[in-house]
Coordinates of C-alpha atoms and ligand atoms in Angstrom, one line a residue:
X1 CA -15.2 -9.6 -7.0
X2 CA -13.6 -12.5 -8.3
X3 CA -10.7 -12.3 -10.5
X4 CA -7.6 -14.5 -11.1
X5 CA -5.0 -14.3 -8.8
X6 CA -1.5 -13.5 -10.2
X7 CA 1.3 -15.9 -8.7
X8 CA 5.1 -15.7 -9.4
X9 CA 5.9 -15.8 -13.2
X10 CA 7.2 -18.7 -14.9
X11 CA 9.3 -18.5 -17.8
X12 CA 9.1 -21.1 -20.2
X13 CA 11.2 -23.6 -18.1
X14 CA 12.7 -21.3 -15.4
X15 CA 10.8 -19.8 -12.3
X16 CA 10.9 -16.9 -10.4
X17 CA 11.6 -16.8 -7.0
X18 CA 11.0 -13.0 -6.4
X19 CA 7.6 -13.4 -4.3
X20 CA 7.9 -16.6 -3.2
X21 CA 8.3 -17.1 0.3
X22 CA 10.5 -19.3 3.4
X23 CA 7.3 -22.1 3.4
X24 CA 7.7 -22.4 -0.8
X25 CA 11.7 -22.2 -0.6
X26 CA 11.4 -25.4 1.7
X27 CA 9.4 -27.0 -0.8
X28 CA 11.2 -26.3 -3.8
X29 CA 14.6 -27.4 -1.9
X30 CA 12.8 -30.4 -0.5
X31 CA 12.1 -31.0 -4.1
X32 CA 16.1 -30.6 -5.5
X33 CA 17.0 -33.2 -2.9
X34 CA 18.5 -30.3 -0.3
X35 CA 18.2 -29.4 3.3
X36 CA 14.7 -27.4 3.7
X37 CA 16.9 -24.9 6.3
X38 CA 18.4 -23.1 3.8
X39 CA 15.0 -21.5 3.1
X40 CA 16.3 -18.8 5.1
X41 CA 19.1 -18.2 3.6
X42 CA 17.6 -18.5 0.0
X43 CA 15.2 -15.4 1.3
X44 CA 18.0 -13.6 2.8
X45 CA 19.4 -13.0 -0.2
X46 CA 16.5 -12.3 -2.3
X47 CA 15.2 -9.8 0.1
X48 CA 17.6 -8.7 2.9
X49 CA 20.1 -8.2 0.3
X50 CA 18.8 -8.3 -2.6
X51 CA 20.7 -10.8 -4.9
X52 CA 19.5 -11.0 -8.0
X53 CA 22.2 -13.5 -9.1
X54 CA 22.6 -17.1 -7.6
X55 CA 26.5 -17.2 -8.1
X56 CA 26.1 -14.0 -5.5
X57 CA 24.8 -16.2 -2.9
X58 CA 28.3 -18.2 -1.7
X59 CA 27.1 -19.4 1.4
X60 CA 25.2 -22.1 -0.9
X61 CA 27.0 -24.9 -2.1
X62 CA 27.7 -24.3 -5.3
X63 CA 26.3 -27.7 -6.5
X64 CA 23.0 -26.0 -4.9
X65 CA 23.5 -22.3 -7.0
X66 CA 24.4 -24.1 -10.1
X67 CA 21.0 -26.6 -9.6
X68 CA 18.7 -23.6 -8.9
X69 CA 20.3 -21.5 -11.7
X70 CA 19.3 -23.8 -14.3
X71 CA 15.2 -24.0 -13.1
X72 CA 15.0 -20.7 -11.4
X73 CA 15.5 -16.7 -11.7
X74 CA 15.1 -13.8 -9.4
X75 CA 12.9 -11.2 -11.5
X76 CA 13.5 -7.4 -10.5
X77 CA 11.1 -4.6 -11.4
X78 CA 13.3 -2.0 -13.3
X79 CA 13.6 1.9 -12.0
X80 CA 11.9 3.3 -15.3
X81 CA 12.3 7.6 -14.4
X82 CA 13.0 9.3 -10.6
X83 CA 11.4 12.8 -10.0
X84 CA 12.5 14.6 -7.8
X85 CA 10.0 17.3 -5.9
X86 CA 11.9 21.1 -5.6
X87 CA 9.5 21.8 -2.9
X88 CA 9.4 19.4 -0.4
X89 CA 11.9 16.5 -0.4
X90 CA 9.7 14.3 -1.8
X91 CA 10.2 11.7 -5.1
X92 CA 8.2 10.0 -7.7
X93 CA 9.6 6.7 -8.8
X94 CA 8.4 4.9 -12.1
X95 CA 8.8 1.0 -12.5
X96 CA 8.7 -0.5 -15.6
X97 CA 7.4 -4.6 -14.9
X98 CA 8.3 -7.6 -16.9
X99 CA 5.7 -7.3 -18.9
X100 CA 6.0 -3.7 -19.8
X101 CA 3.4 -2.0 -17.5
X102 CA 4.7 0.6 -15.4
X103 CA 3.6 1.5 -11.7
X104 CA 4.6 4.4 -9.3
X105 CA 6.1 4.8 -5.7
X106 CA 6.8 7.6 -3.5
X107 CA 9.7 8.3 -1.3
X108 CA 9.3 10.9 1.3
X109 CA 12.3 12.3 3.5
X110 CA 10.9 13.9 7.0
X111 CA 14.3 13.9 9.0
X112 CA 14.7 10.6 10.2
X113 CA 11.4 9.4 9.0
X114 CA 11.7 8.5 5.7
X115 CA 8.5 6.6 4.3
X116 CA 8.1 4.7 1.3
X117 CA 4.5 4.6 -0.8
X118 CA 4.0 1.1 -2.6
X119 CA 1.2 0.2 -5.2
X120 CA -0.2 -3.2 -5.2
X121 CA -2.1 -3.2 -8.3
X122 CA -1.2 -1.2 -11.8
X123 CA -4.8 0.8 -11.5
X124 CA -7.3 0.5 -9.8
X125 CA -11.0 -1.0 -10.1
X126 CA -12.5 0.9 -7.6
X127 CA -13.2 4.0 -9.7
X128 CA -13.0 6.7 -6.9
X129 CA -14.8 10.3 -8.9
X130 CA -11.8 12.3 -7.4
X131 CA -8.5 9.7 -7.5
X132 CA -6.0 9.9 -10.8
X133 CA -5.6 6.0 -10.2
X134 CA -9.3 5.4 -10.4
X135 CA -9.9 7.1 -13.6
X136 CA -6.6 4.8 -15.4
X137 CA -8.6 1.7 -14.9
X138 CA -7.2 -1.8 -13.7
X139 CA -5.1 -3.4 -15.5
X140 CA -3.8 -6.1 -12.8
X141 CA -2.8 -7.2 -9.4
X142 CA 0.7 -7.0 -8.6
X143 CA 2.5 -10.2 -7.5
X144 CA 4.1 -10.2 -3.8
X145 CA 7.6 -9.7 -5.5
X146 CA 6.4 -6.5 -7.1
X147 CA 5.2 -5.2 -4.3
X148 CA 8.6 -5.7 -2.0
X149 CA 10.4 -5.0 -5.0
X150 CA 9.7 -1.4 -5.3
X151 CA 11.6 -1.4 -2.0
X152 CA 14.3 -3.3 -2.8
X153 CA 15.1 -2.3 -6.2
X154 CA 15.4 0.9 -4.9
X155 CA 18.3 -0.1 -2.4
X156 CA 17.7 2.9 -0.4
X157 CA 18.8 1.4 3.3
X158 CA 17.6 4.6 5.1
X159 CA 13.1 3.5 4.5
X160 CA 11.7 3.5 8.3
X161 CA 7.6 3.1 7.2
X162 CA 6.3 1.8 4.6
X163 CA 2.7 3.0 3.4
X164 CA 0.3 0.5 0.6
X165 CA -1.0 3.5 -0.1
X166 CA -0.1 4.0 -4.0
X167 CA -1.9 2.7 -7.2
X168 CA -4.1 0.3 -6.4
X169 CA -6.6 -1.1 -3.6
X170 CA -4.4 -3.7 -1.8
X171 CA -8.0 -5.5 -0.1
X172 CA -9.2 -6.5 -3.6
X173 CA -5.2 -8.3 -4.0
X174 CA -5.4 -10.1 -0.8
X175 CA -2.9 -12.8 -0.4
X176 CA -0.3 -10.9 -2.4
X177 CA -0.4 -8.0 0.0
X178 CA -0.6 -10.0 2.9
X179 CA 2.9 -12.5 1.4
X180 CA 4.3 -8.8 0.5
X181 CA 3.4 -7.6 4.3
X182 CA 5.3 -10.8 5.9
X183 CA 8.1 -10.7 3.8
X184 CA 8.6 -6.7 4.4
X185 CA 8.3 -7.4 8.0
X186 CA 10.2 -10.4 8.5
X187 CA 13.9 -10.3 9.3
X188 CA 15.1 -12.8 6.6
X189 CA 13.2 -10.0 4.3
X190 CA 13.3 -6.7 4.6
X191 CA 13.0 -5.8 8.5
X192 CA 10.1 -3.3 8.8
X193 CA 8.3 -3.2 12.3
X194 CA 4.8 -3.9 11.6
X195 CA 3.5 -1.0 13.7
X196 CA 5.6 1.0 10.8
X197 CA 3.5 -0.5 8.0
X198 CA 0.2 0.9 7.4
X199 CA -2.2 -0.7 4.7
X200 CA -4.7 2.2 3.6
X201 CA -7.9 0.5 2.0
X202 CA -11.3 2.0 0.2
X203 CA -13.0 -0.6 3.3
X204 CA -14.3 -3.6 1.7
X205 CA -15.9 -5.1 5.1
X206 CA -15.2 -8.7 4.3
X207 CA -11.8 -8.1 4.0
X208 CA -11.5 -6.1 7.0
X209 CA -12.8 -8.6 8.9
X210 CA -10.5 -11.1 7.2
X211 CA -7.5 -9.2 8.0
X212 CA -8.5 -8.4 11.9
X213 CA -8.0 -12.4 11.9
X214 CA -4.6 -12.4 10.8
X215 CA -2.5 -11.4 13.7
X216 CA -0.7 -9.0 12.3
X217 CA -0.1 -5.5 14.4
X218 CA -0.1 -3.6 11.2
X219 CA -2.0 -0.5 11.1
X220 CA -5.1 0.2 9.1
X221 CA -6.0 3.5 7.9
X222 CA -9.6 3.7 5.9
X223 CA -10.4 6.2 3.3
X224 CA -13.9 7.4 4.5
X225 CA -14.1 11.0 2.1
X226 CA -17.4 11.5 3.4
X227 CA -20.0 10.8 6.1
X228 CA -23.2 10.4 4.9
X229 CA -24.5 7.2 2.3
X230 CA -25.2 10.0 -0.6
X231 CA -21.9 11.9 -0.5
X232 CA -19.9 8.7 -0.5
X233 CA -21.6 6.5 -3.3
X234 CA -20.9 9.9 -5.3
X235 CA -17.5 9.8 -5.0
X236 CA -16.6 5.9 -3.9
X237 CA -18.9 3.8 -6.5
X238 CA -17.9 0.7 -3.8
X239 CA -20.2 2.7 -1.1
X240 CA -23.1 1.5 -3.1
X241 CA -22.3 -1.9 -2.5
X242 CA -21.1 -1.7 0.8
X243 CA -22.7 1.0 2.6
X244 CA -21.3 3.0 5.4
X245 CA -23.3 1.2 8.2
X246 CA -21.8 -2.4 6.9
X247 CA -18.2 -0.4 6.9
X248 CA -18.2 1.2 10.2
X249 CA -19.6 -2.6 11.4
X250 CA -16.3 -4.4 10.3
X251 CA -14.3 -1.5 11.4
X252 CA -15.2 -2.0 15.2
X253 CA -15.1 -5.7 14.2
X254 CA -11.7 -5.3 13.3
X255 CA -11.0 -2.5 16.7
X256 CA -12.3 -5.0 19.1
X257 CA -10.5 -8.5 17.5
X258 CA -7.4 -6.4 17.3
X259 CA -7.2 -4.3 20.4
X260 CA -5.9 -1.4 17.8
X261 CA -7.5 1.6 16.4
X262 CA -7.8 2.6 13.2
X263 CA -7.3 5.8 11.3
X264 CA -9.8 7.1 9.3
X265 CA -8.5 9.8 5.8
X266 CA -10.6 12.5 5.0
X267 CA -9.6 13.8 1.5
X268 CA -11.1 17.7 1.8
X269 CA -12.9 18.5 -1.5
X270 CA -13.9 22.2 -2.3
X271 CA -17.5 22.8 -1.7
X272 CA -18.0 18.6 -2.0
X273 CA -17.5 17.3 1.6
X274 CA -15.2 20.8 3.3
X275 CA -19.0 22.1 5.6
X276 CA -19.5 22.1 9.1
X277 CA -22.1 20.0 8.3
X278 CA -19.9 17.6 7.1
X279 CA -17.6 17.8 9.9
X280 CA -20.3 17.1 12.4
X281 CA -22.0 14.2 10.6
X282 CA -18.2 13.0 10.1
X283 CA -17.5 13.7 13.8
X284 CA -21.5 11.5 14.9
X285 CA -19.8 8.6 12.5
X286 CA -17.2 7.6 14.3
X287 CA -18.7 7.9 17.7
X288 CA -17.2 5.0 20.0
X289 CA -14.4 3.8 17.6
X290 CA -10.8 4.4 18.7
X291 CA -9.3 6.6 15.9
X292 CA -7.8 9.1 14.7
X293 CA -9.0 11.5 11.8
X294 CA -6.4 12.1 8.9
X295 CA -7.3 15.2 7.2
X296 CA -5.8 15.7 3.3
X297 CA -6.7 18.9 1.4
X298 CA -7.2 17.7 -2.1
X299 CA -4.5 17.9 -4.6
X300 CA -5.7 18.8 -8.0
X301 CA -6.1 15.9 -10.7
X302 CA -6.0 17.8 -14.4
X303 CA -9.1 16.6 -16.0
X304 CA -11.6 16.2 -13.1
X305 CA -13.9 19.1 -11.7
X306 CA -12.6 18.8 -8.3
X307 CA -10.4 21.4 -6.2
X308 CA -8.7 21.8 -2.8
X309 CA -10.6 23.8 -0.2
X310 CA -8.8 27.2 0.8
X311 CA -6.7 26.8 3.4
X312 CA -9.0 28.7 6.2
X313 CA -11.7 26.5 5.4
X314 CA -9.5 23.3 5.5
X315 CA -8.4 24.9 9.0
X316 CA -12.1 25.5 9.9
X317 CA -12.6 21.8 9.2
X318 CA -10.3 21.1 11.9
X319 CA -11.2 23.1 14.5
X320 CA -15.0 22.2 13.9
X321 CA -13.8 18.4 14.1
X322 CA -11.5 18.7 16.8
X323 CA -13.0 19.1 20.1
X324 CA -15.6 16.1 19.3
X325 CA -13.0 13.7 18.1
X326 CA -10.5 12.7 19.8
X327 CA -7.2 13.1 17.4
X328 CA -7.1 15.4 14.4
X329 CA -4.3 15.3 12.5
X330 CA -3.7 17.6 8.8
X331 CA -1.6 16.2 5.9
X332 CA 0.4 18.2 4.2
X333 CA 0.8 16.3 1.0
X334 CA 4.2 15.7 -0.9
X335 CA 5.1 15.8 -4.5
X336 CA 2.4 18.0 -5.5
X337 CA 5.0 19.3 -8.0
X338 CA 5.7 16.3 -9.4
X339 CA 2.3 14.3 -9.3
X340 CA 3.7 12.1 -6.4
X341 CA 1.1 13.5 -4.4
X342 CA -1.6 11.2 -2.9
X343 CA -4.5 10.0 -5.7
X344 CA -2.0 11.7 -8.5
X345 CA -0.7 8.3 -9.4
X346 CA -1.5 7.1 -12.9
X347 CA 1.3 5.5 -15.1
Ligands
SAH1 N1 -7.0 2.3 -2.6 C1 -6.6 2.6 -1.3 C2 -5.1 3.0 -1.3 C3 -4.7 4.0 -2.4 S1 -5.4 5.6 -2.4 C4 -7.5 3.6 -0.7 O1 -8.3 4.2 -1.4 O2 -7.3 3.8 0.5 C5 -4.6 6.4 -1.1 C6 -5.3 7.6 -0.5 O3 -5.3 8.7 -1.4 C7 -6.8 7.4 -0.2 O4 -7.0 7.8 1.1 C8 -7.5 8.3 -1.2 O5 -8.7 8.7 -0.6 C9 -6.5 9.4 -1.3 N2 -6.7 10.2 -2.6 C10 -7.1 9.8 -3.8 N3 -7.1 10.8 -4.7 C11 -6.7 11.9 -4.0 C12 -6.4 13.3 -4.3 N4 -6.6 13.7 -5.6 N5 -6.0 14.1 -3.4 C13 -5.8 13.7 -2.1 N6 -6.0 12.4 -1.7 C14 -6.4 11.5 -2.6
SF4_2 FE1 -8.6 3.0 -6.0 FE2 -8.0 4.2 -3.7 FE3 -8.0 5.6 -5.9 FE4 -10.3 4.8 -4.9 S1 -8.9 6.2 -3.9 S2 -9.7 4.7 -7.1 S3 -9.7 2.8 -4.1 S4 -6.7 3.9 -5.5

């Protein structure tokens, strides 16, 4: 799919430097007539403490804040609404962008583990039969500062992981998830350990393989929802195009390159993909690939005719699974009150 790519905004005359990165900083100070070190520091500020303002930033000279005042901004998405779950600790926050659309992220407090969910596209192309997100639409890629800036403009100091796991299919918006990923995980940005990042994609094989070449020790989760060719296109219109057999090929692509495993999410639908039948072809699939199995009972979406699989079937699942795969893990899902929940998202 080809489609343009969004890069940083420019206003009439002045640009943005939210999503720009150290390598563009050096030019544009190269460019000014300044030292290209002060890259760092420039990012610093954006991201590790994010300054929105240059007069903020006084270890520049001020000859430097007043030069980069006049050609450039710092844009910063805008906390639009803040839900907060009564069940389980967990929140819904709405951005509002520049240009008016608005996307959500998820907080979620586990004692020390608190996790952040960030979108990378407002809606999703993809179309999933079962995902809130999917039925919205696309309306566009988010821009690397969009991405980190659900983080930032949040200024909550006590995020340890980070998820791309919210609106939006972050292989389809490539190099802006991959700028976002550096700058999340670099020190002069927001100082995230890359093995706490996890980047959860539909698995578009191309991609995969892209991203196993990358040297990045992120982790990759996959959404697989079902086992067999005919389940799958019914509910993932991509599978169509990119069968399992062509998925499961990049995936131990990516495994070998990588030395890492994957996870694989299982989204338990109610009479749809919940038999043992299921859970044995699901179990034959991933024969000989290092992972671990992320089951997530459905949450309800009003509208579609899907539902959540009582929780002694969801159970039976898992014990069917277990014992011929090697991890198993069951998500309990957050925010169900709120719509915060995973594939509730829609703005
Ligand atoms: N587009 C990416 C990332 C966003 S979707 C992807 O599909 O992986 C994040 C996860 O939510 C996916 O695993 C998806 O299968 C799951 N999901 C979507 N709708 C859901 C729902 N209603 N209940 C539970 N999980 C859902
Ligand atoms: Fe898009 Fe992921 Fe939802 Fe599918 S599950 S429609 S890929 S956000």
């Amino acid at each position: 799919m080809v489609r343009k790519k969004s890069s940083a905004t420019k206003t009439s005359e002045r640009m943005n430097l939210k999503g720009l990165w150290i390598e563009d900083y050096e030019k544009l100070l190269g460019d000014l007539g300044e030292k290209r070190y002060k890259a760092r520091q420039l990012a610093s500020w954006i991201y590790a403490r994010g300054a929105t303002d240059f007069p903020q930033m006084t270890d520049l000279s001020r000859d430097l804040r007043d030069k980069l005042g006049q050609m450039a901004f710092v844009d910063s998405v805008k906390l639009a609404e803040r839900h907060i779950s009564q069940k389980d600790l967990s929140e819904k926050l709405v951005f509002e962008l520049s240009d008016g659309q608005r996307i959500e992220t998820v907080l979620m407090w586990e004692g020390k583990r608190v996790t952040i969910c960030l979108s990378t596209q407002v809606g999703c192309p993809l179309g999933c039969t079962f995902c809130a997100t999917g039925q919205m639409g696309f309306k566009r890629d988010l821009t690397a500062g969009e991405v980190v800036d659900q983080m930032i403009a949040l200024g909550e100091d006590r995020i340890t992981h980070v998820v791309l796991m919210g609106m939006g299919e972050p292989l389809l918006n490539y190099d802006n998830t991959l700028k976002a990923i550096r700058i999340l995980n670099d020190e002069m940005g927001l100082s995230v350990g890359a093995k706490r990042i996890t980047l959860s994609t539909v698995g578009i094989p191309s991609m995969i393989e892209k991203l196993a070449d990358e040297n990045l020790k992120i982790k990759l989760a996959i959404s697989l929802n079902a086992a067999t060719d005919a389940k799958r296109s019914e509910l993932m219109p991509i599978n169509k195009k990119h069968p399992l057999k062509e998925l499961i090929a990049a995936v131990k692509h990516f495994a070998k390159k990588t030395n890492r495993g994957v996870s694989f999410e299982y989204v338990l639908i109610q009479d749809i993909n919940d038999s043992e039948q299921d859970a044995l072809a699901l179990s034959k699939l991933i024969q000989g690939i290092p992972c671990k199995i992320n089951l997530i009972p459905y949450n309800r979406v009003p509208d579609l005719p899907y539902n959540r699989p009582s929780e002694e079937r969801v159970l039976a699942f898992r014990d069917y699974l277990y014992p011929r795969c090697p991890v198993v893990t069951l998500r309990v899902s957050k925010g169900e009150d709120i719509s915060a929940a995973c594939g509730q998202l829609r703005a």
